[in-house]
């Protein structure tokens, strides 16, 4: 998903962060795209800057500062510039800078349309605690290997306790390093940072594209700064009204539905699916065999049930991943774990040297700071049993996935919810087959905001823009001309 981070600046090149409320001081940084993808996009110029923000917006003068790293991609073909299009890819923990690089390469390579890059600077920022912005780093590569390799559905109490012990060790380590400061990585704090980013790039009002968790960040911004919004596109909606338990069960349902869609595709496309006709049976068998006799990969790791499970999860984020999953499971049957590790490592952001980005550290810091629910171990064990019955492949794992916050130290700082009174229309995009942010959440977010307009893609995978002509056309018109899509517009596959 994202490559190891670098800000692309040589020693002494950084002019220092802009103070909150001041304009950013930009410097060339072509090294960022060169390090990520090996080159810069044609006709694009890349510049980096940072802005200093209070660590605690509730105590701005007495809490020190974080540096928020930013990058903008500006087209040489820009005309009639509107302003900046600010991005967040989700996670939480995803790098907006990396995303801005990928999206700067144009529609032919899966990036933004020329109509957008010719009217906007494409601005990515890494939220506080993420990548280049005062990153949270408190989980060792060894503990992350143990976390991702652990059985996603530990059967016996002893096995459950073993998985819980990993999470306890992680929580204690992060608490020892950061203490009460872990509370400062909440979504509300990040949304206030985003307003500082808006000021630093020189925009009177914010134009924003948020994916997945980025929809929650955008919705929180709309709560706090409704009059500062020009246009918000929220793609892959998170329902802010759900707690951790409801959100985890919703994801279990979404992934189960997406997996069923994959198995149906497999049954209908046997030549392209080497585990047809019973793909569900093949994956279930692979998980069971991995528990008893895991295949050893070329780097010495064992492809345990955890790694197989995350390979499945990773593949369901795009319809293109379905064939990769089928091939990986077929290869695993033959004793080759390469495909499984390729998929799982991409999801975990683990490089070929066994080093992880700080995605997981930041993800835990944000999710646990936000969460008001802190289920007990007994409750998690109960959900594991209940959800396994409802969602056979994913339910138990999503329940066990709540363990990190059960041990996470620090106070909670929940984000505000409710109507974004005074905000202009906000476009909320949903994909009917989305596994990670199930489609049902789209209308819930739009309704909560009070100014949300739902745009539906009847497709598969996680998020929609700019993958389809219908969705792209509607979103482009909104971003450029503030033309709101027709209410209830549904875009076919």
PDB file of C-alpha atoms in Angstrom, residues 80-268:
ATOM      1  CA  UNK A  80      -7.818  28.944 -13.708  1.00  0.00           C
ATOM      2  CA  UNK A  81      -6.539  27.580 -10.416  1.00  0.00           C
ATOM      3  CA  UNK A  82      -9.276  27.088  -7.832  1.00  0.00           C
ATOM      4  CA  UNK A  83      -7.053  26.247  -4.873  1.00  0.00           C
ATOM      5  CA  UNK A  84      -5.815  23.102  -3.147  1.00  0.00           C
ATOM      6  CA  UNK A  85      -7.417  19.665  -3.022  1.00  0.00           C
ATOM      7  CA  UNK A  86      -6.410  18.261   0.367  1.00  0.00           C
ATOM      8  CA  UNK A  87      -6.266  14.456   0.690  1.00  0.00           C
ATOM      9  CA  UNK A  88      -6.504  11.828   3.396  1.00  0.00           C
ATOM     10  CA  UNK A  89      -6.292   8.127   2.438  1.00  0.00           C
ATOM     11  CA  UNK A  90      -7.704   6.623   5.623  1.00  0.00           C
ATOM     12  CA  UNK A  91      -6.266   4.023   7.958  1.00  0.00           C
ATOM     13  CA  UNK A  92      -6.126   5.717  10.340  1.00  0.00           C
ATOM     14  CA  UNK A  93      -2.392   5.803   9.830  1.00  0.00           C
ATOM     15  CA  UNK A  94      -2.219   6.193   6.056  1.00  0.00           C
ATOM     16  CA  UNK A  95       0.105   8.791   4.569  1.00  0.00           C
ATOM     17  CA  UNK A  96      -1.570  11.620   2.703  1.00  0.00           C
ATOM     18  CA  UNK A  97       1.773  12.546   1.160  1.00  0.00           C
ATOM     19  CA  UNK A  98       2.192   9.096  -0.380  1.00  0.00           C
ATOM     20  CA  UNK A  99      -1.388   9.228  -1.631  1.00  0.00           C
ATOM     21  CA  UNK A 100      -0.836  12.618  -3.249  1.00  0.00           C
ATOM     22  CA  UNK A 101       2.129  11.137  -5.114  1.00  0.00           C
ATOM     23  CA  UNK A 102       0.127   8.170  -6.402  1.00  0.00           C
ATOM     24  CA  UNK A 103      -2.854  10.289  -7.424  1.00  0.00           C
ATOM     25  CA  UNK A 104      -0.630  12.810  -9.211  1.00  0.00           C
ATOM     26  CA  UNK A 105       0.126  10.328 -11.990  1.00  0.00           C
ATOM     27  CA  UNK A 106      -3.117  10.851 -13.873  1.00  0.00           C
ATOM     28  CA  UNK A 107      -6.149   8.796 -14.793  1.00  0.00           C
ATOM     29  CA  UNK A 108      -4.252   6.392 -17.064  1.00  0.00           C
ATOM     30  CA  UNK A 109      -2.326   5.119 -14.022  1.00  0.00           C
ATOM     31  CA  UNK A 110      -5.228   5.211 -11.570  1.00  0.00           C
ATOM     32  CA  UNK A 111      -4.660   8.787 -10.461  1.00  0.00           C
ATOM     33  CA  UNK A 112      -6.775  11.906 -10.574  1.00  0.00           C
ATOM     34  CA  UNK A 113      -8.228  13.167 -13.858  1.00  0.00           C
ATOM     35  CA  UNK A 114      -6.487  15.990 -15.702  1.00  0.00           C
ATOM     36  CA  UNK A 115      -9.613  18.094 -15.132  1.00  0.00           C
ATOM     37  CA  UNK A 116      -8.759  18.059 -11.413  1.00  0.00           C
ATOM     38  CA  UNK A 117      -4.971  18.404 -11.539  1.00  0.00           C
ATOM     39  CA  UNK A 118      -5.282  21.322 -13.971  1.00  0.00           C
ATOM     40  CA  UNK A 119      -7.473  23.251 -11.518  1.00  0.00           C
ATOM     41  CA  UNK A 120      -6.090  22.262  -8.098  1.00  0.00           C
ATOM     42  CA  UNK A 121      -2.802  21.784  -6.323  1.00  0.00           C
ATOM     43  CA  UNK A 122      -2.930  18.218  -4.993  1.00  0.00           C
ATOM     44  CA  UNK A 123      -1.983  18.473  -1.316  1.00  0.00           C
ATOM     45  CA  UNK A 124      -1.260  15.512   0.891  1.00  0.00           C
ATOM     46  CA  UNK A 125      -0.412  15.771   4.565  1.00  0.00           C
ATOM     47  CA  UNK A 126       0.549  13.134   7.089  1.00  0.00           C
ATOM     48  CA  UNK A 127      -1.721  13.522  10.130  1.00  0.00           C
ATOM     49  CA  UNK A 128      -0.147  13.840  13.557  1.00  0.00           C
ATOM     50  CA  UNK A 129       1.455  10.570  14.603  1.00  0.00           C
ATOM     51  CA  UNK A 130       1.714   9.299  11.016  1.00  0.00           C
ATOM     52  CA  UNK A 131       4.832   8.725   8.870  1.00  0.00           C
ATOM     53  CA  UNK A 132       6.625  12.098   8.605  1.00  0.00           C
ATOM     54  CA  UNK A 133       4.491  14.005  11.146  1.00  0.00           C
ATOM     55  CA  UNK A 134       5.870  13.323  14.636  1.00  0.00           C
ATOM     56  CA  UNK A 135       5.219   9.594  14.132  1.00  0.00           C
ATOM     57  CA  UNK A 136       4.043   7.298  16.904  1.00  0.00           C
ATOM     58  CA  UNK A 137       6.659   4.548  17.053  1.00  0.00           C
ATOM     59  CA  UNK A 138       6.386   2.141  19.943  1.00  0.00           C
ATOM     60  CA  UNK A 139       5.806  -1.345  18.494  1.00  0.00           C
ATOM     61  CA  UNK A 140       8.815  -3.424  17.487  1.00  0.00           C
ATOM     62  CA  UNK A 141       9.016  -5.324  14.215  1.00  0.00           C
ATOM     63  CA  UNK A 142       9.183  -8.523  16.267  1.00  0.00           C
ATOM     64  CA  UNK A 143       5.925  -7.714  18.045  1.00  0.00           C
ATOM     65  CA  UNK A 144       4.284  -6.770  14.749  1.00  0.00           C
ATOM     66  CA  UNK A 145       5.337 -10.094  13.231  1.00  0.00           C
ATOM     67  CA  UNK A 146       3.781 -11.792  16.244  1.00  0.00           C
ATOM     68  CA  UNK A 147       0.613  -9.698  15.936  1.00  0.00           C
ATOM     69  CA  UNK A 148       0.012 -10.395  12.253  1.00  0.00           C
ATOM     70  CA  UNK A 149       1.092 -14.026  12.518  1.00  0.00           C
ATOM     71  CA  UNK A 150      -1.138 -14.824  15.500  1.00  0.00           C
ATOM     72  CA  UNK A 151      -4.195 -17.012  15.005  1.00  0.00           C
ATOM     73  CA  UNK A 152      -7.085 -14.680  14.093  1.00  0.00           C
ATOM     74  CA  UNK A 153      -9.529 -17.054  15.802  1.00  0.00           C
ATOM     75  CA  UNK A 154      -7.751 -18.600  18.802  1.00  0.00           C
ATOM     76  CA  UNK A 155      -9.793 -21.616  19.877  1.00  0.00           C
ATOM     77  CA  UNK A 156      -8.837 -22.569  23.422  1.00  0.00           C
ATOM     78  CA  UNK A 157      -8.685 -20.173  26.340  1.00  0.00           C
ATOM     79  CA  UNK A 158      -4.922 -20.699  26.490  1.00  0.00           C
ATOM     80  CA  UNK A 159      -4.596 -19.727  22.826  1.00  0.00           C
ATOM     81  CA  UNK A 160      -6.772 -16.659  23.384  1.00  0.00           C
ATOM     82  CA  UNK A 161      -4.668 -15.685  26.399  1.00  0.00           C
ATOM     83  CA  UNK A 162      -1.517 -15.987  24.289  1.00  0.00           C
ATOM     84  CA  UNK A 163      -2.881 -13.549  21.689  1.00  0.00           C
ATOM     85  CA  UNK A 164      -4.059 -11.232  24.468  1.00  0.00           C
ATOM     86  CA  UNK A 165      -0.564 -11.274  25.969  1.00  0.00           C
ATOM     87  CA  UNK A 166       0.919  -9.922  22.721  1.00  0.00           C
ATOM     88  CA  UNK A 167      -1.518  -7.012  22.807  1.00  0.00           C
ATOM     89  CA  UNK A 168      -0.851  -6.394  26.491  1.00  0.00           C
ATOM     90  CA  UNK A 169       2.888  -6.198  25.808  1.00  0.00           C
ATOM     91  CA  UNK A 170       2.278  -3.741  22.962  1.00  0.00           C
ATOM     92  CA  UNK A 171      -0.003  -1.542  25.070  1.00  0.00           C
ATOM     93  CA  UNK A 172       2.408  -1.472  27.988  1.00  0.00           C
ATOM     94  CA  UNK A 173       5.322  -0.587  25.704  1.00  0.00           C
ATOM     95  CA  UNK A 174       3.474   2.304  24.080  1.00  0.00           C
ATOM     96  CA  UNK A 175       2.244   3.519  27.445  1.00  0.00           C
ATOM     97  CA  UNK A 176       5.766   3.471  28.857  1.00  0.00           C
ATOM     98  CA  UNK A 177       7.059   5.581  25.957  1.00  0.00           C
ATOM     99  CA  UNK A 178       4.220   8.094  25.544  1.00  0.00           C
ATOM    100  CA  UNK A 179       2.111   7.996  28.712  1.00  0.00           C
ATOM    101  CA  UNK A 180      -0.822  10.418  28.668  1.00  0.00           C
ATOM    102  CA  UNK A 181       0.375  11.910  25.370  1.00  0.00           C
ATOM    103  CA  UNK A 182      -1.304   9.007  23.541  1.00  0.00           C
ATOM    104  CA  UNK A 183      -4.579  10.884  23.997  1.00  0.00           C
ATOM    105  CA  UNK A 184      -3.227  13.638  21.731  1.00  0.00           C
ATOM    106  CA  UNK A 185      -3.473  11.486  18.586  1.00  0.00           C
ATOM    107  CA  UNK A 186      -7.254  11.641  18.431  1.00  0.00           C
ATOM    108  CA  UNK A 187      -9.296  12.451  15.346  1.00  0.00           C
ATOM    109  CA  UNK A 188     -10.542  15.743  16.779  1.00  0.00           C
ATOM    110  CA  UNK A 189      -6.971  16.957  17.279  1.00  0.00           C
ATOM    111  CA  UNK A 190      -6.128  15.907  13.697  1.00  0.00           C
ATOM    112  CA  UNK A 191      -9.183  17.727  12.323  1.00  0.00           C
ATOM    113  CA  UNK A 192      -8.007  20.925  13.994  1.00  0.00           C
ATOM    114  CA  UNK A 193      -4.581  20.338  12.446  1.00  0.00           C
ATOM    115  CA  UNK A 194      -6.280  20.109   9.058  1.00  0.00           C
ATOM    116  CA  UNK A 195      -7.613  23.619   9.476  1.00  0.00           C
ATOM    117  CA  UNK A 196      -4.036  24.749  10.088  1.00  0.00           C
ATOM    118  CA  UNK A 197      -3.093  22.976   6.839  1.00  0.00           C
ATOM    119  CA  UNK A 198      -5.877  24.876   5.048  1.00  0.00           C
ATOM    120  CA  UNK A 199      -4.460  28.158   6.294  1.00  0.00           C
ATOM    121  CA  UNK A 200      -0.879  27.164   5.475  1.00  0.00           C
ATOM    122  CA  UNK A 201      -1.716  26.402   1.823  1.00  0.00           C
ATOM    123  CA  UNK A 202      -3.482  29.764   1.537  1.00  0.00           C
ATOM    124  CA  UNK A 203      -7.073  28.634   1.003  1.00  0.00           C
ATOM    125  CA  UNK A 204      -9.933  30.618   2.478  1.00  0.00           C
ATOM    126  CA  UNK A 205     -12.070  27.484   2.476  1.00  0.00           C
ATOM    127  CA  UNK A 206     -11.225  23.774   2.390  1.00  0.00           C
ATOM    128  CA  UNK A 207     -11.653  21.502  -0.618  1.00  0.00           C
ATOM    129  CA  UNK A 208     -11.113  17.940   0.607  1.00  0.00           C
ATOM    130  CA  UNK A 209     -11.122  14.342  -0.598  1.00  0.00           C
ATOM    131  CA  UNK A 210     -11.156  11.769   2.186  1.00  0.00           C
ATOM    132  CA  UNK A 211     -11.174   8.003   1.811  1.00  0.00           C
ATOM    133  CA  UNK A 212     -12.298   5.444   4.409  1.00  0.00           C
ATOM    134  CA  UNK A 213     -11.209   6.766   7.846  1.00  0.00           C
ATOM    135  CA  UNK A 214     -10.620  10.019   5.960  1.00  0.00           C
ATOM    136  CA  UNK A 215     -14.414  10.340   5.816  1.00  0.00           C
ATOM    137  CA  UNK A 216     -14.501  10.368   9.608  1.00  0.00           C
ATOM    138  CA  UNK A 217     -11.751  12.981   9.680  1.00  0.00           C
ATOM    139  CA  UNK A 218     -13.677  15.058   7.137  1.00  0.00           C
ATOM    140  CA  UNK A 219     -16.940  14.688   9.039  1.00  0.00           C
ATOM    141  CA  UNK A 220     -15.212  15.805  12.236  1.00  0.00           C
ATOM    142  CA  UNK A 221     -13.835  18.838  10.403  1.00  0.00           C
ATOM    143  CA  UNK A 222     -17.370  19.617   9.227  1.00  0.00           C
ATOM    144  CA  UNK A 223     -18.537  19.526  12.849  1.00  0.00           C
ATOM    145  CA  UNK A 224     -15.822  21.899  13.990  1.00  0.00           C
ATOM    146  CA  UNK A 225     -15.444  24.251  10.999  1.00  0.00           C
ATOM    147  CA  UNK A 226     -18.638  24.150   8.903  1.00  0.00           C
ATOM    148  CA  UNK A 227     -18.165  27.700   7.606  1.00  0.00           C
ATOM    149  CA  UNK A 228     -14.638  26.893   6.381  1.00  0.00           C
ATOM    150  CA  UNK A 229     -15.780  24.269   3.854  1.00  0.00           C
ATOM    151  CA  UNK A 230     -15.836  24.813   0.104  1.00  0.00           C
ATOM    152  CA  UNK A 231     -16.370  21.157  -0.926  1.00  0.00           C
ATOM    153  CA  UNK A 232     -15.969  17.810   0.853  1.00  0.00           C
ATOM    154  CA  UNK A 233     -15.985  14.405  -0.860  1.00  0.00           C
ATOM    155  CA  UNK A 234     -16.169  11.534   1.624  1.00  0.00           C
ATOM    156  CA  UNK A 235     -15.592   8.201  -0.158  1.00  0.00           C
ATOM    157  CA  UNK A 236     -15.994   4.933   1.756  1.00  0.00           C
ATOM    158  CA  UNK A 237     -18.048   6.255   4.635  1.00  0.00           C
ATOM    159  CA  UNK A 238     -17.453   5.495   8.288  1.00  0.00           C
ATOM    160  CA  UNK A 239     -20.522   5.890  10.497  1.00  0.00           C
ATOM    161  CA  UNK A 240     -19.394   8.230  13.314  1.00  0.00           C
ATOM    162  CA  UNK A 241     -22.324   7.134  15.449  1.00  0.00           C
ATOM    163  CA  UNK A 242     -21.089   3.567  15.927  1.00  0.00           C
ATOM    164  CA  UNK A 243     -18.767   2.514  18.729  1.00  0.00           C
ATOM    165  CA  UNK A 244     -15.865   0.097  18.370  1.00  0.00           C
ATOM    166  CA  UNK A 245     -18.031  -2.979  18.879  1.00  0.00           C
ATOM    167  CA  UNK A 246     -20.617  -1.942  16.291  1.00  0.00           C
ATOM    168  CA  UNK A 247     -17.899  -0.878  13.874  1.00  0.00           C
ATOM    169  CA  UNK A 248     -16.053  -4.186  14.193  1.00  0.00           C
ATOM    170  CA  UNK A 249     -19.212  -6.204  13.607  1.00  0.00           C
ATOM    171  CA  UNK A 250     -20.087  -4.015  10.628  1.00  0.00           C
ATOM    172  CA  UNK A 251     -16.692  -4.786   9.094  1.00  0.00           C
ATOM    173  CA  UNK A 252     -17.145  -8.502   9.748  1.00  0.00           C
ATOM    174  CA  UNK A 253     -20.413  -8.354   7.826  1.00  0.00           C
ATOM    175  CA  UNK A 254     -18.829  -6.318   5.027  1.00  0.00           C
ATOM    176  CA  UNK A 255     -15.851  -8.620   4.545  1.00  0.00           C
ATOM    177  CA  UNK A 256     -18.072 -11.706   4.686  1.00  0.00           C
ATOM    178  CA  UNK A 257     -20.271 -10.248   1.955  1.00  0.00           C
ATOM    179  CA  UNK A 258     -17.267  -9.294  -0.179  1.00  0.00           C
ATOM    180  CA  UNK A 259     -15.780 -12.760   0.265  1.00  0.00           C
ATOM    181  CA  UNK A 260     -19.044 -14.333  -0.875  1.00  0.00           C
ATOM    182  CA  UNK A 261     -18.911 -12.115  -3.962  1.00  0.00           C
ATOM    183  CA  UNK A 262     -15.367 -13.377  -4.557  1.00  0.00           C
ATOM    184  CA  UNK A 263     -16.444 -17.014  -4.257  1.00  0.00           C
ATOM    185  CA  UNK A 264     -19.311 -16.421  -6.692  1.00  0.00           C
ATOM    186  CA  UNK A 265     -16.861 -14.857  -9.146  1.00  0.00           C
ATOM    187  CA  UNK A 266     -14.594 -17.868  -8.716  1.00  0.00           C
ATOM    188  CA  UNK A 267     -17.403 -20.307  -9.469  1.00  0.00           C
ATOM    189  CA  UNK A 268     -18.247 -18.408 -12.651  1.00  0.00           C
TER     190      UNK A 268
END
